PDB file of C-alpha atoms in Angstrom:
ATOM      1  CA  MET A   1      32.281 -11.180 -11.912  1.00  0.00           C
ATOM      2  CA  LEU A   2      28.642 -10.425 -12.581  1.00  0.00           C
ATOM      3  CA  ASP A   3      27.752 -14.035 -11.842  1.00  0.00           C
ATOM      4  CA  ARG A   4      29.000 -14.106  -8.275  1.00  0.00           C
ATOM      5  CA  ILE A   5      27.683 -10.839  -6.847  1.00  0.00           C
ATOM      6  CA  GLY A   6      24.974 -10.312  -9.439  1.00  0.00           C
ATOM      7  CA  GLY A   7      23.516 -13.745  -8.772  1.00  0.00           C
ATOM      8  CA  GLN A   8      23.295 -13.055  -5.048  1.00  0.00           C
ATOM      9  CA  LEU A   9      21.692  -9.690  -5.687  1.00  0.00           C
ATOM     10  CA  GLU A  10      19.215 -11.297  -8.060  1.00  0.00           C
ATOM     11  CA  ARG A  11      18.219 -13.834  -5.420  1.00  0.00           C
ATOM     12  CA  TYR A  12      17.946 -11.039  -2.846  1.00  0.00           C
ATOM     13  CA  MET A  13      15.657  -8.990  -5.085  1.00  0.00           C
ATOM     14  CA  ASP A  14      13.635 -12.060  -5.971  1.00  0.00           C
ATOM     15  CA  LEU A  15      13.036 -12.807  -2.296  1.00  0.00           C
ATOM     16  CA  LEU A  16      12.164  -9.169  -1.648  1.00  0.00           C
ATOM     17  CA  SER A  17       9.516  -9.221  -4.363  1.00  0.00           C
ATOM     18  CA  THR A  18       8.082 -12.458  -2.986  1.00  0.00           C
ATOM     19  CA  ARG A  19       7.930 -10.876   0.432  1.00  0.00           C
ATOM     20  CA  GLN A  20       6.382  -7.712  -0.946  1.00  0.00           C
ATOM     21  CA  LYS A  21       3.727  -9.831  -2.597  1.00  0.00           C
ATOM     22  CA  LEU A  22       2.874 -11.458   0.732  1.00  0.00           C
ATOM     23  CA  VAL A  23       2.736  -8.033   2.400  1.00  0.00           C
ATOM     24  CA  ALA A  24       0.371  -6.739  -0.299  1.00  0.00           C
ATOM     25  CA  SER A  25      -1.759  -9.837   0.144  1.00  0.00           C
ATOM     26  CA  ASN A  26      -1.863  -9.331   3.916  1.00  0.00           C
ATOM     27  CA  ILE A  27      -2.873  -5.689   3.507  1.00  0.00           C
ATOM     28  CA  ALA A  28      -5.586  -6.590   0.986  1.00  0.00           C
ATOM     29  CA  ASN A  29      -6.972  -9.143   3.450  1.00  0.00           C
ATOM     30  CA  VAL A  30      -6.915  -6.861   6.494  1.00  0.00           C
ATOM     31  CA  ASP A  31     -10.714  -7.229   6.854  1.00  0.00           C
ATOM     32  CA  THR A  32     -11.107 -10.872   5.798  1.00  0.00           C
ATOM     33  CA  PRO A  33     -12.458 -12.928   8.696  1.00  0.00           C
ATOM     34  CA  GLY A  34     -10.172 -15.769   9.783  1.00  0.00           C
ATOM     35  CA  PHE A  35      -7.232 -14.656   7.638  1.00  0.00           C
ATOM     36  CA  HIS A  36      -3.749 -15.180   9.107  1.00  0.00           C
ATOM     37  CA  THR A  37      -0.680 -13.081   8.329  1.00  0.00           C
ATOM     38  CA  ARG A  38       1.717 -14.879   5.994  1.00  0.00           C
ATOM     39  CA  ASP A  39       5.435 -14.265   5.528  1.00  0.00           C
ATOM     40  CA  ILE A  40       8.707 -15.969   4.622  1.00  0.00           C
ATOM     41  CA  ASP A  41      11.757 -16.529   6.817  1.00  0.00           C
ATOM     42  CA  PHE A  42      13.985 -14.111   4.940  1.00  0.00           C
ATOM     43  CA  GLN A  43      17.331 -15.007   6.549  1.00  0.00           C
ATOM     44  CA  SER A  44      17.100 -18.753   6.112  1.00  0.00           C
ATOM     45  CA  GLU A  45      15.667 -18.469   2.608  1.00  0.00           C
ATOM     46  CA  PHE A  46      18.523 -16.202   1.552  1.00  0.00           C
ATOM     47  CA  GLN A  47      21.184 -18.420   3.087  1.00  0.00           C
ATOM     48  CA  SER A  48      19.789 -21.680   1.751  1.00  0.00           C
ATOM     49  CA  ALA A  49      21.820 -22.860  -1.221  1.00  0.00           C
ATOM     50  CA  VAL A  50      18.835 -24.151  -3.159  1.00  0.00           C
ATOM     51  CA  GLY A  51      16.892 -21.489  -4.994  1.00  0.00           C
ATOM     52  CA  GLY A  52      13.316 -21.936  -6.076  1.00  0.00           C
ATOM     53  CA  ALA A  53      10.029 -21.047  -4.474  1.00  0.00           C
ATOM     54  CA  PRO A  54      10.403 -19.954  -0.827  1.00  0.00           C
ATOM     55  CA  GLN A  55       8.452 -21.587   1.977  1.00  0.00           C
ATOM     56  CA  VAL A  56       5.466 -19.462   2.940  1.00  0.00           C
ATOM     57  CA  MET A  57       4.416 -19.724   6.582  1.00  0.00           C
ATOM     58  CA  GLU A  58       1.973 -18.111   8.951  1.00  0.00           C
ATOM     59  CA  VAL A  59       3.466 -15.605  11.365  1.00  0.00           C
ATOM     60  CA  PRO A  60       3.056 -16.677  15.004  1.00  0.00           C
ATOM     61  CA  GLY A  61       2.524 -14.421  18.005  1.00  0.00           C
ATOM     62  CA  LEU A  62       0.308 -11.726  16.501  1.00  0.00           C
ATOM     63  CA  ALA A  63      -2.755 -10.448  18.329  1.00  0.00           C
ATOM     64  CA  VAL A  64      -5.857 -12.163  16.935  1.00  0.00           C
ATOM     65  CA  ARG A  65      -8.975 -10.018  16.664  1.00  0.00           C
ATOM     66  CA  ASN A  66     -12.544 -11.142  17.288  1.00  0.00           C
ATOM     67  CA  ASP A  67     -13.120 -12.204  13.683  1.00  0.00           C
ATOM     68  CA  GLY A  68     -10.070 -14.514  13.728  1.00  0.00           C
ATOM     69  CA  ASN A  69      -7.972 -12.095  11.657  1.00  0.00           C
ATOM     70  CA  ASP A  70      -4.454 -11.271  12.899  1.00  0.00           C
ATOM     71  CA  VAL A  71      -3.163  -8.818  10.270  1.00  0.00           C
ATOM     72  CA  SER A  72      -1.351  -5.904  11.904  1.00  0.00           C
ATOM     73  CA  LEU A  73      -1.399  -2.901   9.593  1.00  0.00           C
ATOM     74  CA  ASP A  74       1.574  -1.392  11.459  1.00  0.00           C
ATOM     75  CA  ARG A  75       3.715  -4.459  10.862  1.00  0.00           C
ATOM     76  CA  GLU A  76       2.718  -4.609   7.200  1.00  0.00           C
ATOM     77  CA  SER A  77       3.362  -0.950   6.473  1.00  0.00           C
ATOM     78  CA  ARG A  78       6.779  -1.190   8.142  1.00  0.00           C
ATOM     79  CA  LEU A  79       7.649  -4.195   5.989  1.00  0.00           C
ATOM     80  CA  LEU A  80       6.264  -2.473   2.897  1.00  0.00           C
ATOM     81  CA  ALA A  81       8.595   0.487   3.357  1.00  0.00           C
ATOM     82  CA  GLU A  82      11.535  -1.693   4.410  1.00  0.00           C
ATOM     83  CA  ASN A  83      11.243  -3.992   1.391  1.00  0.00           C
ATOM     84  CA  ALA A  84      10.977  -1.063  -1.001  1.00  0.00           C
ATOM     85  CA  LEU A  85      14.131   0.522   0.474  1.00  0.00           C
ATOM     86  CA  ARG A  86      16.084  -2.746   0.456  1.00  0.00           C
ATOM     87  CA  PHE A  87      15.050  -3.296  -3.136  1.00  0.00           C
ATOM     88  CA  GLN A  88      16.210   0.215  -3.971  1.00  0.00           C
ATOM     89  CA  VAL A  89      19.640  -0.473  -2.463  1.00  0.00           C
ATOM     90  CA  ALA A  90      19.971  -3.825  -4.228  1.00  0.00           C
ATOM     91  CA  SER A  91      18.967  -2.385  -7.576  1.00  0.00           C
ATOM     92  CA  SER A  92      21.471   0.456  -7.198  1.00  0.00           C
ATOM     93  CA  LEU A  93      24.231  -2.062  -6.424  1.00  0.00           C
ATOM     94  CA  LEU A  94      23.274  -4.231  -9.368  1.00  0.00           C
ATOM     95  CA  ARG A  95      23.206  -1.183 -11.590  1.00  0.00           C
ATOM     96  CA  THR A  96      26.736  -0.312 -10.533  1.00  0.00           C
ATOM     97  CA  GLN A  97      27.835  -3.855 -11.357  1.00  0.00           C
ATOM     98  CA  ILE A  98      26.260  -3.632 -14.796  1.00  0.00           C
ATOM     99  CA  ARG A  99      27.837  -0.236 -15.412  1.00  0.00           C
ATOM    100  CA  THR A 100      31.283  -1.566 -14.486  1.00  0.00           C
ATOM    101  CA  MET A 101      30.801  -4.490 -16.818  1.00  0.00           C
ATOM    102  CA  ARG A 102      29.666  -2.222 -19.607  1.00  0.00           C
ATOM    103  CA  ALA A 103      32.681   0.025 -19.070  1.00  0.00           C
ATOM    104  CA  ALA A 104      34.939  -3.001 -19.501  1.00  0.00           C
ATOM    105  CA  ILE A 105      33.115  -3.968 -22.699  1.00  0.00           C
ATOM    106  CA  ASP A 106      33.398  -0.441 -24.077  1.00  0.00           C
ATOM    107  CA  GLU A 107      37.126  -0.355 -23.206  1.00  0.00           C
ATOM    108  CA  GLY A 108      36.492   2.359 -20.659  1.00  0.00           C
ATOM    109  CA  LYS A 109      35.265   4.839 -23.254  1.00  0.00           C
ATOM    110  CA  SER A 110      31.875   5.441 -21.705  1.00  0.00           C
ATOM    111  CA  SER A 111      30.768   5.387 -18.061  1.00  0.00           C
TER     112      SER A 111
ATOM    113  CA  MET B   1       6.247 -14.581  -8.775  1.00  0.00           C
ATOM    114  CA  SER B   2       6.291 -11.450 -10.843  1.00  0.00           C
ATOM    115  CA  LEU B   3       6.037  -8.044  -9.216  1.00  0.00           C
ATOM    116  CA  PHE B   4       3.247  -7.171 -11.622  1.00  0.00           C
ATOM    117  CA  SER B   5       0.926  -9.677  -9.968  1.00  0.00           C
ATOM    118  CA  VAL B   6       1.386  -7.740  -6.705  1.00  0.00           C
ATOM    119  CA  LEU B   7      -0.325  -4.830  -8.423  1.00  0.00           C
ATOM    120  CA  SER B   8      -3.427  -6.940  -8.996  1.00  0.00           C
ATOM    121  CA  ILE B   9      -3.431  -8.023  -5.329  1.00  0.00           C
ATOM    122  CA  GLY B  10      -3.411  -4.364  -4.297  1.00  0.00           C
ATOM    123  CA  ALA B  11      -6.108  -3.605  -6.852  1.00  0.00           C
ATOM    124  CA  SER B  12      -8.286  -6.413  -5.472  1.00  0.00           C
ATOM    125  CA  GLY B  13      -7.983  -4.857  -2.009  1.00  0.00           C
ATOM    126  CA  MET B  14      -8.903  -1.439  -3.378  1.00  0.00           C
ATOM    127  CA  SER B  15     -11.935  -2.775  -5.198  1.00  0.00           C
ATOM    128  CA  ALA B  16     -13.123  -4.753  -2.154  1.00  0.00           C
ATOM    129  CA  GLN B  17     -12.817  -1.712   0.127  1.00  0.00           C
ATOM    130  CA  ARG B  18     -14.555   0.431  -2.476  1.00  0.00           C
ATOM    131  CA  THR B  19     -17.497  -2.005  -2.569  1.00  0.00           C
ATOM    132  CA  ARG B  20     -17.644  -1.857   1.224  1.00  0.00           C
ATOM    133  CA  ALA B  21     -17.600   1.954   1.204  1.00  0.00           C
ATOM    134  CA  GLU B  22     -20.349   2.031  -1.439  1.00  0.00           C
ATOM    135  CA  LEU B  23     -22.600  -0.164   0.712  1.00  0.00           C
ATOM    136  CA  LEU B  24     -21.886   1.887   3.832  1.00  0.00           C
ATOM    137  CA  VAL B  25     -22.783   5.100   2.015  1.00  0.00           C
ATOM    138  CA  GLU B  26     -25.931   3.403   0.722  1.00  0.00           C
ATOM    139  CA  ASN B  27     -26.823   2.477   4.320  1.00  0.00           C
ATOM    140  CA  LEU B  28     -26.288   6.042   5.509  1.00  0.00           C
ATOM    141  CA  ALA B  29     -28.292   7.499   2.631  1.00  0.00           C
ATOM    142  CA  ASN B  30     -31.179   5.115   3.314  1.00  0.00           C
ATOM    143  CA  ALA B  31     -31.151   5.446   7.095  1.00  0.00           C
ATOM    144  CA  GLU B  32     -34.716   6.801   7.051  1.00  0.00           C
ATOM    145  CA  THR B  33     -36.112   5.040   3.964  1.00  0.00           C
ATOM    146  CA  THR B  34     -39.428   3.342   4.628  1.00  0.00           C
ATOM    147  CA  ARG B  35     -40.233   2.183   1.084  1.00  0.00           C
ATOM    148  CA  THR B  36     -38.192  -0.204  -1.063  1.00  0.00           C
ATOM    149  CA  PRO B  37     -38.996  -2.146  -4.261  1.00  0.00           C
ATOM    150  CA  GLU B  38     -38.999  -5.363  -2.183  1.00  0.00           C
ATOM    151  CA  GLY B  39     -41.504  -3.794   0.180  1.00  0.00           C
ATOM    152  CA  GLY B  40     -41.005  -2.701   3.759  1.00  0.00           C
ATOM    153  CA  PRO B  41     -38.225  -0.458   5.043  1.00  0.00           C
ATOM    154  CA  TYR B  42     -34.637  -0.447   3.751  1.00  0.00           C
ATOM    155  CA  ARG B  43     -32.420  -3.117   5.268  1.00  0.00           C
ATOM    156  CA  ARG B  44     -28.800  -2.550   6.167  1.00  0.00           C
ATOM    157  CA  LYS B  45     -26.255  -4.239   3.856  1.00  0.00           C
ATOM    158  CA  ASP B  46     -22.711  -5.322   4.615  1.00  0.00           C
ATOM    159  CA  VAL B  47     -19.947  -7.213   2.822  1.00  0.00           C
ATOM    160  CA  VAL B  48     -18.209 -10.496   3.619  1.00  0.00           C
ATOM    161  CA  PHE B  49     -14.613 -10.644   2.393  1.00  0.00           C
ATOM    162  CA  GLU B  50     -12.778 -13.789   1.402  1.00  0.00           C
ATOM    163  CA  SER B  51      -9.138 -14.315   0.443  1.00  0.00           C
ATOM    164  CA  GLY B  52      -8.297 -16.044  -2.775  1.00  0.00           C
ATOM    165  CA  ALA B  53      -6.303 -15.895  -5.986  1.00  0.00           C
ATOM    166  CA  VAL B  54      -7.340 -12.742  -7.816  1.00  0.00           C
ATOM    167  CA  GLY B  55      -4.291 -12.598 -10.058  1.00  0.00           C
ATOM    168  CA  SER B  56      -4.297 -11.315 -13.582  1.00  0.00           C
ATOM    169  CA  PRO B  57      -5.675 -13.891 -16.046  1.00  0.00           C
ATOM    170  CA  PHE B  58      -2.237 -14.238 -17.622  1.00  0.00           C
ATOM    171  CA  SER B  59      -0.482 -15.463 -14.483  1.00  0.00           C
ATOM    172  CA  SER B  60      -3.430 -17.088 -12.746  1.00  0.00           C
ATOM    173  CA  PHE B  61      -2.661 -20.600 -13.936  1.00  0.00           C
ATOM    174  CA  LEU B  62       0.931 -20.546 -12.700  1.00  0.00           C
ATOM    175  CA  ASP B  63      -0.129 -18.947  -9.425  1.00  0.00           C
ATOM    176  CA  ASP B  64      -2.688 -21.693  -8.866  1.00  0.00           C
ATOM    177  CA  GLN B  65       0.032 -24.274  -9.310  1.00  0.00           C
ATOM    178  CA  MET B  66       2.383 -22.567  -6.889  1.00  0.00           C
ATOM    179  CA  ASN B  67      -0.218 -21.819  -4.203  1.00  0.00           C
ATOM    180  CA  SER B  68       0.907 -18.221  -4.168  1.00  0.00           C
ATOM    181  CA  PRO B  69      -0.671 -15.528  -1.985  1.00  0.00           C
ATOM    182  CA  GLY B  70      -3.910 -14.153  -3.292  1.00  0.00           C
ATOM    183  CA  GLY B  71      -5.875 -10.990  -3.041  1.00  0.00           C
ATOM    184  CA  VAL B  72      -9.251 -10.399  -1.540  1.00  0.00           C
ATOM    185  CA  SER B  73     -12.704 -10.533  -3.024  1.00  0.00           C
ATOM    186  CA  VAL B  74     -16.249  -9.881  -1.916  1.00  0.00           C
ATOM    187  CA  ALA B  75     -17.692 -13.314  -1.115  1.00  0.00           C
ATOM    188  CA  GLN B  76     -21.228 -12.093  -0.564  1.00  0.00           C
ATOM    189  CA  ILE B  77     -23.318  -9.111   0.395  1.00  0.00           C
ATOM    190  CA  VAL B  78     -25.400  -9.834   3.469  1.00  0.00           C
ATOM    191  CA  THR B  79     -28.643  -8.054   4.268  1.00  0.00           C
ATOM    192  CA  ASP B  80     -29.579  -7.354   7.859  1.00  0.00           C
ATOM    193  CA  THR B  81     -32.445  -9.655   8.897  1.00  0.00           C
ATOM    194  CA  ARG B  82     -33.204  -8.018  12.226  1.00  0.00           C
ATOM    195  CA  ASP B  83     -36.713  -6.672  12.755  1.00  0.00           C
ATOM    196  CA  PRO B  84     -37.071  -3.037  11.697  1.00  0.00           C
ATOM    197  CA  GLU B  85     -37.223  -0.306  14.272  1.00  0.00           C
ATOM    198  CA  ARG B  86     -40.823   0.733  14.983  1.00  0.00           C
ATOM    199  CA  ARG B  87     -41.668   4.348  15.697  1.00  0.00           C
ATOM    200  CA  TYR B  88     -45.078   5.660  16.633  1.00  0.00           C
ATOM    201  CA  MET B  89     -46.011   8.134  13.857  1.00  0.00           C
ATOM    202  CA  PRO B  90     -49.773   7.891  13.224  1.00  0.00           C
ATOM    203  CA  GLY B  91     -49.809  10.602  10.540  1.00  0.00           C
ATOM    204  CA  HIS B  92     -47.172   8.893   8.386  1.00  0.00           C
ATOM    205  CA  PRO B  93     -48.426   7.438   5.069  1.00  0.00           C
ATOM    206  CA  ASP B  94     -46.556   4.164   5.758  1.00  0.00           C
ATOM    207  CA  ALA B  95     -47.961   3.721   9.256  1.00  0.00           C
ATOM    208  CA  ASP B  96     -49.689   0.419  10.050  1.00  0.00           C
ATOM    209  CA  ALA B  97     -53.121   0.045  11.677  1.00  0.00           C
ATOM    210  CA  ASN B  98     -51.683   0.797  15.135  1.00  0.00           C
ATOM    211  CA  GLY B  99     -49.909   3.929  13.943  1.00  0.00           C
ATOM    212  CA  TYR B 100     -46.378   2.442  13.941  1.00  0.00           C
ATOM    213  CA  VAL B 101     -43.929   2.993  11.063  1.00  0.00           C
ATOM    214  CA  ALA B 102     -41.130   0.488  10.363  1.00  0.00           C
ATOM    215  CA  PHE B 103     -37.791   2.288   9.998  1.00  0.00           C
ATOM    216  CA  PRO B 104     -34.467   0.717   8.921  1.00  0.00           C
ATOM    217  CA  ARG B 105     -32.224  -0.433  11.747  1.00  0.00           C
ATOM    218  CA  VAL B 106     -29.230   1.645  10.652  1.00  0.00           C
ATOM    219  CA  ASN B 107     -26.856   3.099  13.224  1.00  0.00           C
ATOM    220  CA  PRO B 108     -25.159   6.104  11.545  1.00  0.00           C
ATOM    221  CA  ALA B 109     -22.297   6.107  14.082  1.00  0.00           C
ATOM    222  CA  GLU B 110     -21.487   2.464  13.363  1.00  0.00           C
ATOM    223  CA  ASP B 111     -21.558   3.052   9.616  1.00  0.00           C
ATOM    224  CA  MET B 112     -19.423   6.189   9.823  1.00  0.00           C
ATOM    225  CA  VAL B 113     -16.751   4.323  11.814  1.00  0.00           C
ATOM    226  CA  ASP B 114     -16.806   1.466   9.306  1.00  0.00           C
ATOM    227  CA  LEU B 115     -16.563   4.013   6.501  1.00  0.00           C
ATOM    228  CA  MET B 116     -13.424   5.473   8.066  1.00  0.00           C
ATOM    229  CA  GLY B 117     -11.989   1.955   8.303  1.00  0.00           C
ATOM    230  CA  ALA B 118     -12.777   1.275   4.648  1.00  0.00           C
ATOM    231  CA  SER B 119     -11.182   4.555   3.623  1.00  0.00           C
ATOM    232  CA  ARG B 120      -7.996   3.919   5.628  1.00  0.00           C
ATOM    233  CA  ASN B 121      -7.668   0.366   4.328  1.00  0.00           C
ATOM    234  CA  TYR B 122      -8.134   1.671   0.804  1.00  0.00           C
ATOM    235  CA  GLN B 123      -5.224   4.040   1.446  1.00  0.00           C
ATOM    236  CA  ALA B 124      -3.102   1.158   2.765  1.00  0.00           C
ATOM    237  CA  ASN B 125      -3.675  -0.725  -0.488  1.00  0.00           C
ATOM    238  CA  VAL B 126      -2.810   2.376  -2.518  1.00  0.00           C
ATOM    239  CA  ALA B 127       0.441   2.668  -0.520  1.00  0.00           C
ATOM    240  CA  ALA B 128       1.262  -0.981  -1.270  1.00  0.00           C
ATOM    241  CA  ILE B 129       0.712  -0.403  -4.982  1.00  0.00           C
ATOM    242  CA  GLY B 130       2.866   2.724  -4.835  1.00  0.00           C
ATOM    243  CA  ALA B 131       5.753   0.868  -3.180  1.00  0.00           C
ATOM    244  CA  VAL B 132       5.596  -1.985  -5.687  1.00  0.00           C
ATOM    245  CA  LYS B 133       5.345   0.416  -8.609  1.00  0.00           C
ATOM    246  CA  ASP B 134       8.576   2.008  -7.399  1.00  0.00           C
ATOM    247  CA  MET B 135      10.250  -1.416  -7.230  1.00  0.00           C
ATOM    248  CA  ILE B 136       9.176  -2.203 -10.791  1.00  0.00           C
ATOM    249  CA  GLN B 137      10.475   1.167 -11.962  1.00  0.00           C
ATOM    250  CA  ARG B 138      13.842   0.467 -10.298  1.00  0.00           C
ATOM    251  CA  SER B 139      14.073  -2.905 -12.036  1.00  0.00           C
ATOM    252  CA  ILE B 140      13.350  -1.273 -15.385  1.00  0.00           C
ATOM    253  CA  ASP B 141      16.015   1.350 -14.677  1.00  0.00           C
ATOM    254  CA  LEU B 142      18.610  -1.456 -14.466  1.00  0.00           C
ATOM    255  CA  LEU B 143      18.396  -1.730 -18.240  1.00  0.00           C
ATOM    256  CA  ARG B 144      19.275   1.899 -18.910  1.00  0.00           C
TER     257      ARG B 144
END
């Protein structure tokens, strides 16, 4: 039981932390000349059967400033909050799964 | 790929913006300085940022192998090479033979605006660290 849903949740959280890392990197480089915003394609990475390191790509269509930098602080702060909330939901779900499993192990005595 | 390495990315951003703010404050403080150890008036300083792997030493090797996103670091500190501003002040001790004193070419408005930018970007990095810290705490709570 934990394998099927728990495995999906684990992959979801793993992708979220990868994405959060890219967001943090983009924010840190908001003043680096020539730096381009980097992200992952969340949907396709999550649906792809093969796990492993996700493909990092540069985000197209962002306004490039004079110094060649195209980091949008609005986009990054939105993603920062969104990822944190999604992670919160996923961890709550996983916690429920673990609690159910533990209840079964303890013959329903605790929980 | 660990969440902990995100903390060091945020920290690299904070430290880079702090360096920038320090230099900007130095520029503002020395806006009227006509004597320096190198001789001549003070010259405006600014930072050049560069992106790169600034992970913790523990994970840096793996990160290098995986070409993972890096933080930011100060590549170099550039000194303004423009000619100093010359003001006619014959009574000034640093005046030249014609009565002109070389003053630093510092524009306080420009530096104040940059200082606001540095401060806001510092806050953005703090927010990123806060969000990631919360994610780490949630992961730890799974074990309870």
